MMTF fields as JSON, N, C-alpha, C and O atoms, coordinates in Angstrom:
{
  "mmtfVersion": "1.0.0",
  "mmtfProducer": "UNKNOWN",
  "numBonds": 563,
  "numAtoms": 564,
  "numGroups": 141,
  "numChains": 1,
  "numModels": 1,
  "chainsPerModel": [1],
  "groupsPerChain": [141],
  "chainIdList": ["A"],
  "bondAtomList": [4, 2, 8, 6, 12, 10, 16, 14, 20, 18, 24, 22, 28, 26, 32, 30, 36, 34, 40, 38, 44, 42, 48, 46, 52, 50, 56, 54, 60, 58, 64, 62, 68, 66, 72, 70, 76, 74, 80, 78, 84, 82, 88, 86, 92, 90, 96, 94, 100, 98, 104, 102, 108, 106, 112, 110, 116, 114, 120, 118, 124, 122, 128, 126, 132, 130, 136, 134, 140, 138, 144, 142, 148, 146, 152, 150, 156, 154, 160, 158, 164, 162, 168, 166, 172, 170, 176, 174, 180, 178, 184, 182, 188, 186, 192, 190, 196, 194, 200, 198, 204, 202, 208, 206, 212, 210, 216, 214, 220, 218, 224, 222, 228, 226, 232, 230, 236, 234, 240, 238, 244, 242, 248, 246, 252, 250, 256, 254, 260, 258, 264, 262, 268, 266, 272, 270, 276, 274, 280, 278, 284, 282, 288, 286, 292, 290, 296, 294, 300, 298, 304, 302, 308, 306, 312, 310, 316, 314, 320, 318, 324, 322, 328, 326, 332, 330, 336, 334, 340, 338, 344, 342, 348, 346, 352, 350, 356, 354, 360, 358, 364, 362, 368, 366, 372, 370, 376, 374, 380, 378, 384, 382, 388, 386, 392, 390, 396, 394, 400, 398, 404, 402, 408, 406, 412, 410, 416, 414, 420, 418, 424, 422, 428, 426, 432, 430, 436, 434, 440, 438, 444, 442, 448, 446, 452, 450, 456, 454, 460, 458, 464, 462, 468, 466, 472, 470, 476, 474, 480, 478, 484, 482, 488, 486, 492, 490, 496, 494, 500, 498, 504, 502, 508, 506, 512, 510, 516, 514, 520, 518, 524, 522, 528, 526, 532, 530, 536, 534, 540, 538, 544, 542, 548, 546, 552, 550, 556, 554, 560, 558],
  "bondOrderList": [1, 1, 1, 1, 1, 1, 1, 1, 1, 1, 1, 1, 1, 1, 1, 1, 1, 1, 1, 1, 1, 1, 1, 1, 1, 1, 1, 1, 1, 1, 1, 1, 1, 1, 1, 1, 1, 1, 1, 1, 1, 1, 1, 1, 1, 1, 1, 1, 1, 1, 1, 1, 1, 1, 1, 1, 1, 1, 1, 1, 1, 1, 1, 1, 1, 1, 1, 1, 1, 1, 1, 1, 1, 1, 1, 1, 1, 1, 1, 1, 1, 1, 1, 1, 1, 1, 1, 1, 1, 1, 1, 1, 1, 1, 1, 1, 1, 1, 1, 1, 1, 1, 1, 1, 1, 1, 1, 1, 1, 1, 1, 1, 1, 1, 1, 1, 1, 1, 1, 1, 1, 1, 1, 1, 1, 1, 1, 1, 1, 1, 1, 1, 1, 1, 1, 1, 1, 1, 1, 1],
  "groupList": [{"groupName": "UNK", "atomNameList": ["N", "CA", "C", "O"], "elementList": ["N", "C", "C", "O"], "formalChargeList": [0, 0, 0, 0], "bondAtomList": [1, 0, 2, 1, 3, 2], "bondOrderList": [1, 1, 2], "singleLetterCode": "X", "chemCompType": "L-PEPTIDE LINKING"}],
  "groupTypeList": [0, 0, 0, 0, 0, 0, 0, 0, 0, 0, 0, 0, 0, 0, 0, 0, 0, 0, 0, 0, 0, 0, 0, 0, 0, 0, 0, 0, 0, 0, 0, 0, 0, 0, 0, 0, 0, 0, 0, 0, 0, 0, 0, 0, 0, 0, 0, 0, 0, 0, 0, 0, 0, 0, 0, 0, 0, 0, 0, 0, 0, 0, 0, 0, 0, 0, 0, 0, 0, 0, 0, 0, 0, 0, 0, 0, 0, 0, 0, 0, 0, 0, 0, 0, 0, 0, 0, 0, 0, 0, 0, 0, 0, 0, 0, 0, 0, 0, 0, 0, 0, 0, 0, 0, 0, 0, 0, 0, 0, 0, 0, 0, 0, 0, 0, 0, 0, 0, 0, 0, 0, 0, 0, 0, 0, 0, 0, 0, 0, 0, 0, 0, 0, 0, 0, 0, 0, 0, 0, 0, 0],
  "groupIdList": [1, 2, 3, 4, 5, 6, 7, 8, 9, 10, 11, 12, 13, 14, 15, 16, 17, 18, 19, 20, 21, 22, 23, 24, 25, 26, 27, 28, 29, 30, 31, 32, 33, 34, 35, 36, 37, 38, 39, 40, 41, 42, 43, 44, 45, 46, 47, 48, 49, 50, 51, 52, 53, 54, 55, 56, 57, 58, 59, 60, 61, 62, 63, 64, 65, 66, 67, 68, 69, 70, 71, 72, 73, 74, 75, 76, 77, 78, 79, 80, 81, 82, 83, 84, 85, 86, 87, 88, 89, 90, 91, 92, 93, 94, 95, 96, 97, 98, 99, 100, 101, 102, 103, 104, 105, 106, 107, 108, 109, 110, 111, 112, 113, 114, 115, 116, 117, 118, 119, 120, 121, 122, 123, 124, 125, 126, 127, 128, 129, 130, 131, 132, 133, 134, 135, 136, 137, 138, 139, 140, 141],
  "secStructList": [7, 3, 3, 3, 3, 3, 3, 3, 3, 3, 3, 3, 3, 6, 6, 3, 3, 3, 3, 3, 3, 3, 3, 3, 3, 6, 6, 3, 3, 3, 3, 3, 3, 3, 3, 7, 1, 1, 1, 7, 2, 2, 2, 2, 2, 2, 2, 2, 2, 2, 2, 2, 2, 2, 2, 2, 6, 6, 7, 7, 3, 3, 3, 3, 3, 3, 7, 7, 7, 6, 6, 6, 7, 1, 3, 3, 3, 3, 3, 3, 3, 3, 3, 3, 6, 6, 3, 3, 3, 3, 3, 3, 3, 3, 3, 3, 4, 4, 4, 7, 1, 1, 7, 7, 7, 6, 6, 7, 4, 4, 4, 4, 7, 7, 7, 7, 7, 1, 5, 7, 6, 6, 1, 7, 5, 7, 7, 7, 3, 3, 3, 3, 2, 2, 2, 2, 2, 2, 2, 2, 7],
  "xCoordList": [-24.441, -23.17, -22.704, -22.891, -22.114, -21.498, -20.154, -19.997, -19.172, -17.868, -17.138, -17.277, -16.372, -15.421, -14.16, -14.219, -13.02, -11.772, -10.575, -10.702, -9.415, -8.161, -7.637, -7.915, -6.867, -6.306, -4.814, -4.411, -4.015, -2.584, -1.884, -2.382, -0.704, 0.157, 0.302, 0.14, 0.609, 0.834, 2.033, 2.954, 2.004, 3.137, 3.2, 2.242, 4.337, 4.578, 4.336, 4.886, 3.5, 3.301, 3.309, 2.559, 4.15, 4.272, 4.5, 3.889, 5.38, 5.782, 4.639, 4.697, 3.603, 2.473, 2.292, 2.32, 2.107, 1.899, 0.428, -0.448, 0.143, -1.234, -1.531, -0.631, -2.816, -3.28, -4.523, -5.434, -4.554, -5.683, -6.837, -6.654, -8.024, -9.225, -10.292, -10.191, -11.316, -12.43, -13.738, -13.827, -14.753, -16.125, -16.916, -16.875, -17.644, -18.411, -19.842, -20.097, -20.769, -22.162, -22.996, -23.215, -23.462, -24.388, -23.97, -24.685, -22.818, -22.345, -21.593, -21.028, -21.571, -20.842, -19.615, -19.619, -18.581, -17.412, -16.715, -16.785, -16.048, -15.295, -13.986, -13.987, -12.875, -11.569, -11.236, -11.667, -10.463, -10.063, -8.677, -8.233, -8.003, -6.685, -6.828, -7.292, -6.432, -6.511, -5.121, -4.234, -4.921, -3.629, -3.468, -4.434, -2.247, -1.971, -1.117, -0.52, -1.047, -0.226, -0.968, -0.359, -2.27, -3.065, -3.818, -3.77, -4.514, -5.177, -4.429, -3.907, -4.382, -3.81, -4.947, -6.125, -4.572, -5.538, -6.617, -7.803, -6.219, -7.17, -8.189, -9.353, -7.77, -8.706, -9.79, -10.957, -9.405, -10.421, -11.4, -12.616, -10.867, -11.719, -12.658, -13.815, -12.191, -13.052, -14.151, -15.315, -13.798, -14.794, -15.822, -17.01, -15.392, -16.333, -17.361, -18.555, -16.896, -17.83, -18.786, -19.976, -18.269, -19.14, -20.155, -21.334, -19.693, -20.573, -21.663, -22.815, -21.303, -22.3, -23.307, -24.509, -22.837, -23.759, -24.705, -25.89, -24.165, -24.984, -26.13, -27.265, -25.856, -26.933, -27.901, -29.097, -27.419, -28.319, -29.244, -30.34, -28.788, -29.62, -30.565, -31.289, -30.57, -31.506, -31.014, -31.797, -29.739, -29.188, -28.422, -27.937, -28.321, -27.458, -26.027, -25.668, -25.213, -23.878, -22.912, -23.276, -21.679, -20.652, -19.549, -19.326, -18.861, -17.653, -16.537, -16.561, -15.576, -14.458, -13.453, -13.006, -13.097, -12.129, -10.81, -9.817, -10.798, -9.564, -9.556, -10.243, -8.75, -8.692, -7.286, -6.323, -7.191, -5.939, -6.175, -7.317, -5.126, -5.255, -6.185, -5.859, -7.339, -8.3, -7.752, -8.241, -6.754, -6.183, -5.276, -4.973, -4.836, -3.921, -4.52, -3.929, -5.674, -6.263, -7.413, -7.967, -7.754, -8.874, -10.168, -11.259, -10.041, -11.235, -11.029, -9.911, -12.158, -12.203, -13.085, -14.139, -12.657, -13.444, -14.22, -13.634, -15.546, -16.358, -17.595, -18.018, -18.16, -19.428, -20.482, -20.373, -21.497, -22.602, -23.607, -23.858, -24.183, -25.122, -26.439, -26.479, -27.512, -28.849, -29.745, -29.858, -30.374, -31.28, -32.666, -33.23, -33.215, -34.563, -35.22, -34.866, -36.182, -36.915, -35.933, -35.187, -35.909, -35.034, -33.735, -33.031, -33.421, -32.218, -31.369, -31.83, -30.105, -29.198, -28.725, -28.272, -28.84, -28.376, -26.966, -26.706, -26.061, -24.661, -24.439, -24.811, -23.839, -23.445, -21.993, -21.656, -21.139, -19.741, -19.627, -20.096, -18.997, -18.854, -17.503, -16.865, -17.109, -15.959, -16.516, -17.363, -16.041, -16.435, -15.37, -14.248, -15.721, -14.777, -14.787, -15.781, -13.686, -13.609, -13.807, -14.31, -13.423, -13.584, -15.058, -15.391, -15.948, -17.372, -18.134, -19.329, -17.461, -18.127, -18.298, -17.461, -19.377, -19.625, -18.69, -18.323, -18.307, -17.395, -16.289, -16.493, -15.129, -14.053, -14.503, -15.302, -13.985, -14.312, -13.828, -12.678, -14.707, -14.404, -14.237, -15.22, -13.024, -12.773, -13.41, -13.572, -13.772, -14.439, -15.949, -16.626, -16.472, -17.904, -18.114, -18.664, -17.666, -17.699, -19.111, -19.327, -20.064, -21.415, -22.165, -23.173, -21.697, -22.352, -22.14, -22.834, -21.192, -20.908, -21.7, -21.542, -22.545, -23.326, -24.573, -25.314, -24.778, -25.975, -27.153, -26.961, -28.358, -29.534, -29.508, -28.867, -30.209, -30.264, -30.808, -31.804, -30.122, -30.571, -30.427, -29.405, -31.409, -31.369, -30.727, -30.208, -30.758, -30.241, -29.254, -29.352, -28.304, -27.367, -28.018, -29.183, -27.268, -27.816, -28.234, -29.071, -27.648, -28.006, -29.196, -29.627, -29.738, -30.898, -30.568, -31.474, -29.288, -28.883, -28.94, -28.61, -29.365, -29.436, -28.038, -27.111, -27.901, -26.629, -26.486, -27.467, -25.261, -24.988, -25.11, -24.559, -25.836, -25.976, -26.135, -26.588, -25.747, -25.948, -27.042, -27.199, -27.797, -28.777, -28.406, -28.302, -28.212, -27.8, -28.784, -29.098, -29.28, -30.2, -29.533, -28.357, -30.289, -29.76, -29.237, -28.25, -29.896, -29.472, -28.039, -27.343, -27.584, -26.201, -25.22, -24.151, -25.573, -24.729, -24.77, -23.761, -25.932, -26.033, -25.141, -24.484, -25.121, -24.256, -22.782, -21.994, -22.412, -21.033, -20.619, -19.476, -21.539, -21.213, -21.083, -20.599, -21.505, -21.419, -19.993, -19.74],
  "yCoordList": [-62.231, -61.762, -60.537, -60.459, -59.613, -58.442, -58.224, -58.417, -57.816, -57.473, -56.541, -56.646, -55.647, -54.854, -54.772, -54.496, -55.013, -54.979, -55.201, -55.443, -55.112, -55.294, -56.703, -57.372, -57.141, -58.487, -58.378, -57.786, -58.942, -58.957, -57.698, -56.942, -57.501, -56.384, -55.409, -55.787, -54.151, -53.169, -53.557, -54.234, -53.125, -53.328, -52.184, -51.429, -52.07, -51.003, -51.549, -52.584, -50.834, -51.162, -49.85, -48.929, -49.768, -48.538, -47.32, -46.269, -47.472, -46.404, -45.926, -44.822, -46.745, -46.378, -47.445, -48.642, -47.001, -47.892, -48.308, -47.455, -49.602, -50.099, -51.2, -51.883, -51.351, -52.423, -53.036, -52.32, -54.368, -55.077, -55.13, -55.476, -54.782, -54.856, -55.672, -55.983, -56.012, -56.784, -56.333, -56.133, -56.18, -55.919, -57.179, -57.68, -57.698, -58.926, -58.712, -58.054, -59.275, -59.193, -60.262, -60.228, -61.205, -62.251, -62.948, -62.911, -63.574, -64.366, -63.577, -64.169, -62.262, -61.427, -60.86, -60.636, -60.634, -59.947, -59.143, -59.458, -58.106, -57.231, -56.875, -56.328, -57.187, -56.796, -55.405, -55.004, -54.675, -53.327, -53.036, -53.657, -52.077, -51.625, -50.237, -49.311, -50.094, -48.803, -48.196, -48.784, -47.03, -46.354, -45.828, -45.388, -45.88, -45.488, -44.236, -43.989, -43.451, -42.247, -41.047, -40.214, -40.944, -39.817, -40.231, -39.541, -41.364, -41.956, -43.215, -43.933, -43.475, -44.706, -45.698, -45.346, -46.931, -48.002, -47.588, -47.826, -46.985, -46.609, -45.575, -45.625, -44.65, -43.633, -44.267, -43.885, -45.241, -45.961, -46.657, -46.536, -47.379, -48.168, -47.288, -47.655, -46.141, -45.205, -44.694, -44.638, -44.324, -43.82, -44.899, -44.596, -46.161, -47.237, -47.392, -47.535, -47.365, -47.522, -46.322, -46.49, -45.132, -43.95, -44.055, -43.751, -44.483, -44.611, -45.644, -45.43, -46.761, -47.802, -47.315, -47.525, -46.672, -46.16, -45.126, -45.074, -44.32, -43.285, -43.908, -43.441, -44.958, -45.579, -46.312, -46.361, -46.878, -47.515, -46.495, -46.832, -45.251, -44.162, -43.61, -42.651, -44.204, -43.813, -42.733, -42.202, -42.392, -41.339, -41.966, -43.093, -41.212, -41.695, -41.662, -40.824, -42.59, -42.713, -43.269, -43.483, -43.497, -44.029, -44.688, -44.381, -45.609, -46.233, -45.956, -46.475, -45.156, -44.845, -45.991, -46.381, -46.53, -47.622, -47.196, -47.918, -46.037, -45.538, -44.018, -43.319, -43.528, -42.087, -41.576, -42.015, -40.655, -39.95, -38.472, -38.051, -37.703, -36.272, -35.652, -35.649, -35.127, -34.582, -33.417, -33.153, -32.724, -31.61, -32.09, -31.328, -33.35, -33.89, -35.023, -35.449, -35.504, -36.686, -36.303, -35.206, -37.24, -37.054, -37.653, -37.192, -38.697, -39.408, -40.059, -40.194, -40.455, -41.237, -42.442, -42.306, -43.615, -44.835, -45.084, -45.182, -45.185, -45.401, -46.213, -46.321, -46.778, -47.482, -46.584, -46.207, -46.242, -45.443, -46.37, -47.475, -45.913, -46.726, -45.984, -44.812, -46.686, -46.115, -47.063, -48.24, -46.569, -47.372, -47.391, -46.341, -48.602, -48.788, -49.88, -51.056, -49.462, -50.374, -51.19, -50.612, -52.521, -53.348, -53.731, -54.642, -53.046, -53.343, -52.094, -50.962, -52.346, -51.282, -51.614, -52.725, -50.635, -50.802, -50.238, -49.117, -51.023, -50.647, -50.43, -51.275, -49.308, -49.041, -48.568, -47.582, -49.271, -48.868, -47.801, -47.991, -46.674, -45.587, -44.907, -44.956, -44.283, -43.395, -41.984, -41.585, -41.245, -39.846, -39.026, -38.893, -38.475, -37.669, -36.252, -35.532, -35.882, -34.645, -33.391, -32.387, -33.43, -32.253, -31.986, -30.896, -32.948, -32.767, -32.171, -31.897, -31.97, -31.427, -29.917, -29.229, -29.415, -27.966, -27.23, -26.08, -27.905, -27.329, -28.346, -29.539, -27.907, -28.858, -29.932, -29.667, -31.137, -32.248, -31.927, -31.535, -32.094, -31.778, -33.076, -33.777, -33.404, -34.651, -34.65, -35.712, -33.482, -33.417, -33.611, -33.816, -33.547, -33.741, -34.415, -33.823, -35.654, -36.365, -36.623, -36.776, -36.671, -37.083, -36.045, -36.372, -34.81, -33.785, -34.035, -33.447, -34.897, -35.194, -36.384, -36.754, -36.987, -38.147, -37.678, -36.816, -38.26, -37.954, -38.779, -39.835, -38.301, -39.106, -40.453, -40.601, -41.409, -42.749, -42.713, -42.052, -43.444, -43.65, -45.124, -45.731, -45.69, -47.103, -47.258, -48.326, -46.177, -46.239, -45.091, -44.026, -45.339, -44.272, -43.34, -43.519, -42.358, -41.367, -41.981, -41.422, -43.135, -43.823, -44.75, -45.396, -44.826, -45.67, -47.101, -47.917, -47.419, -48.774, -48.924, -47.999, -50.105, -50.368, -50.363, -50.96, -49.685, -49.672, -50.967, -51.504, -51.458, -52.646, -52.28, -51.277, -53.103, -52.828, -54.12, -55.141, -54.036, -55.125, -54.696, -53.509, -55.661, -55.414, -56.299, -57.52, -55.655, -56.351, -55.997, -54.821, -56.994, -56.686, -55.78, -55.95, -54.829, -53.939, -54.72, -54.324, -55.83, -56.61, -57.119, -57.297, -57.355, -57.801, -56.676, -56.932, -55.451, -54.309, -54.052, -53.679, -54.25, -54.106, -55.122, -54.8, -56.361, -57.401, -57.015, -57.219, -56.458, -56.024, -54.97, -54.956, -54.095, -52.976, -53.41, -52.637, -54.622, -55.094, -55.391, -55.795],
  "zCoordList": [-83.038, -82.526, -83.316, -84.53, -82.628, -83.247, -82.593, -81.387, -83.403, -82.86, -83.832, -85.05, -83.261, -84.031, -83.188, -81.99, -83.823, -83.071, -83.967, -85.167, -83.353, -84.082, -83.905, -82.91, -84.899, -84.921, -85.216, -86.217, -84.353, -84.609, -84.149, -83.314, -84.728, -84.344, -85.502, -86.662, -85.186, -86.254, -87.124, -86.667, -88.359, -89.246, -90.244, -90.408, -90.904, -91.876, -93.285, -93.662, -94.065, -95.476, -96.243, -95.92, -97.249, -98.049, -97.162, -97.362, -96.186, -95.261, -94.369, -93.828, -94.212, -93.366, -92.288, -92.576, -91.051, -89.921, -89.903, -89.754, -90.052, -90.186, -89.172, -88.681, -88.875, -88.004, -88.638, -89.055, -88.708, -89.299, -88.304, -87.137, -88.783, -87.96, -88.654, -89.841, -87.889, -88.448, -87.81, -86.598, -88.664, -88.242, -88.552, -89.675, -87.549, -87.725, -87.271, -86.262, -88.026, -87.638, -88.289, -89.5, -87.512, -87.943, -89.233, -90.234, -89.193, -90.321, -91.377, -92.297, -91.269, -92.218, -91.521, -90.311, -92.291, -91.73, -92.816, -94.004, -92.369, -93.273, -92.58, -91.478, -93.229, -92.716, -93.223, -94.304, -92.429, -92.822, -92.263, -91.297, -92.895, -92.456, -91.858, -92.524, -90.612, -89.935, -89.83, -89.211, -90.427, -90.284, -88.857, -88.234, -88.354, -86.967, -86.859, -85.811, -87.907, -87.856, -87.279, -86.608, -87.527, -87.014, -85.75, -84.732, -85.83, -84.659, -84.266, -85.119, -82.968, -82.449, -82.185, -82.249, -81.892, -81.658, -80.642, -80.87, -79.553, -78.505, -78.993, -78.596, -79.839, -80.346, -81.205, -81.122, -82.034, -82.81, -81.864, -82.017, -80.898, -80.01, -79.196, -78.991, -78.731, -78.001, -78.935, -78.541, -80.159, -81.101, -81.421, -81.531, -81.575, -81.871, -80.755, -81.018, -79.519, -78.391, -78.319, -78.053, -78.555, -78.574, -79.712, -79.532, -80.874, -82.032, -81.816, -82.195, -81.21, -80.937, -79.904, -80.066, -78.853, -77.848, -78.459, -78.129, -79.339, -79.987, -80.784, -80.688, -81.572, -82.357, -81.437, -81.726, -80.346, -79.391, -78.731, -78.282, -78.68, -78.15, -79.206, -78.942, -80.408, -81.459, -82.397, -83.184, -82.335, -83.192, -84.363, -84.267, -85.478, -86.554, -86.039, -85.212, -86.543, -85.983, -87.026, -88.182, -86.593, -87.497, -86.699, -85.528, -87.371, -86.836, -87.835, -88.951, -87.449, -88.333, -88.28, -87.201, -89.449, -89.495, -90.149, -90.066, -90.793, -91.401, -91.305, -92.05, -90.354, -90.093, -90.342, -89.714, -91.257, -91.519, -91.216, -91.031, -91.166, -90.893, -91.936, -93.123, -91.512, -92.476, -93.294, -94.393, -92.78, -93.541, -94.665, -95.584, -94.6, -95.6, -96.428, -97.42, -96.027, -96.643, -97.574, -97.492, -98.461, -99.374, -98.839, -99.175, -97.991, -97.556, -96.193, -95.696, -95.612, -94.384, -94.684, -95.305, -94.245, -94.428, -93.14, -92.062, -93.262, -92.072, -92.394, -93.545, -91.346, -91.423, -90.803, -89.636, -91.575, -91.06, -90.403, -90.885, -89.294, -88.517, -88.388, -88.013, -88.705, -88.631, -87.833, -88.176, -86.789, -85.97, -86.609, -86.916, -86.809, -87.305, -86.477, -86.564, -85.676, -84.806, -83.97, -83.18, -84.118, -83.292, -84.009, -83.572, -85.098, -85.871, -86.076, -85.926, -86.426, -86.836, -88.246, -88.521, -89.126, -90.507, -90.597, -90.16, -91.167, -91.374, -92.865, -93.679, -93.223, -94.61, -94.608, -93.952, -95.343, -95.459, -96.545, -97.667, -96.195, -97.166, -97.005, -95.954, -98.079, -98.057, -97.964, -98.763, -96.994, -96.868, -97.59, -97.101, -98.752, -99.514, -98.943, -99.042, -98.36, -97.585, -98.431, -97.927, -99.702, -100.555, -100.862, -101.326, -100.618, -100.886, -99.703, -99.813, -98.588, -97.408, -97.52, -98.104, -96.961, -96.973, -96.026, -96.27, -94.94, -93.946, -93.688, -93.914, -93.223, -92.929, -91.942, -91.044, -92.117, -91.224, -89.823, -89.626, -88.856, -87.465, -86.679, -86.438, -86.281, -85.563, -84.178, -83.577, -83.663, -82.365, -82.477, -81.47, -83.69, -83.913, -85.267, -86.195, -85.358, -86.641, -87.143, -88.345, -86.238, -86.61, -87.434, -88.06, -87.445, -88.263, -89.758, -90.588, -90.104, -91.514, -92.047, -93.211, -91.219, -91.653, -92.394, -91.922, -93.546, -94.324, -93.811, -93.207, -94.049, -93.684, -94.418, -95.459, -93.858, -94.449, -95.87, -96.165, -96.737, -98.116, -98.431, -98.109, -99.041, -99.441, -100.813, -101.138, -101.639, -103.005, -103.244, -102.635, -104.148, -104.513, -105.537, -105.894, -106.001, -106.939, -108.276, -108.984, -108.618, -109.86, -109.677, -110.632, -108.452, -108.195, -107.806, -107.635, -107.665, -107.285, -105.769, -105.027, -105.322, -103.886, -103.284, -103.83, -102.159, -101.446, -100.655, -100.14, -100.567, -99.77, -98.291, -97.836, -97.56, -96.138, -95.358, -95.876, -94.095, -93.149, -92.193, -91.907, -91.7, -90.645, -89.464, -89.583, -88.331, -87.116, -86.012, -85.825, -85.273, -84.166, -83.126, -82.806, -82.611, -81.583, -80.387, -79.768, -80.061, -78.891, -79.045, -78.046, -80.282, -80.502, -80.17, -79.616, -80.499, -80.145, -78.642, -78.045, -78.037, -76.577, -75.872, -74.882, -76.392, -75.817, -75.958, -75.035, -77.112, -77.33, -76.313, -75.858, -75.961, -75.06, -73.594, -72.768, -73.266, -71.863, -71.465, -70.33]
}
């Protein structure tokens, strides 16, 4: 089973409008807080479906779970998706915007995805989930 979606209603915390979301895949789950000041709930959901379809088409992809105005923010929280044979590898990362060669483009977010790496610069294994492609295909139905 695979699922990504929102749970409950938006609320204000530290003057920021937030919505609780959850990513689930084969016994694992990760809760996240999505700010609603720059993107609304529907924009996240549209991007998630586009991102999932993209990885099912064999391309590197991402699911943004925390999007703030890139001109005012330091980072974006996203899950990178890499297709390998009959599985999709998920890696949760913070995209630090000041490290990009060009400004982050919300119309073409996928150009900011780095190639797949199993280890970080220090040689430590990155945390990742592996989910069968068929679970993502079922989600898209």
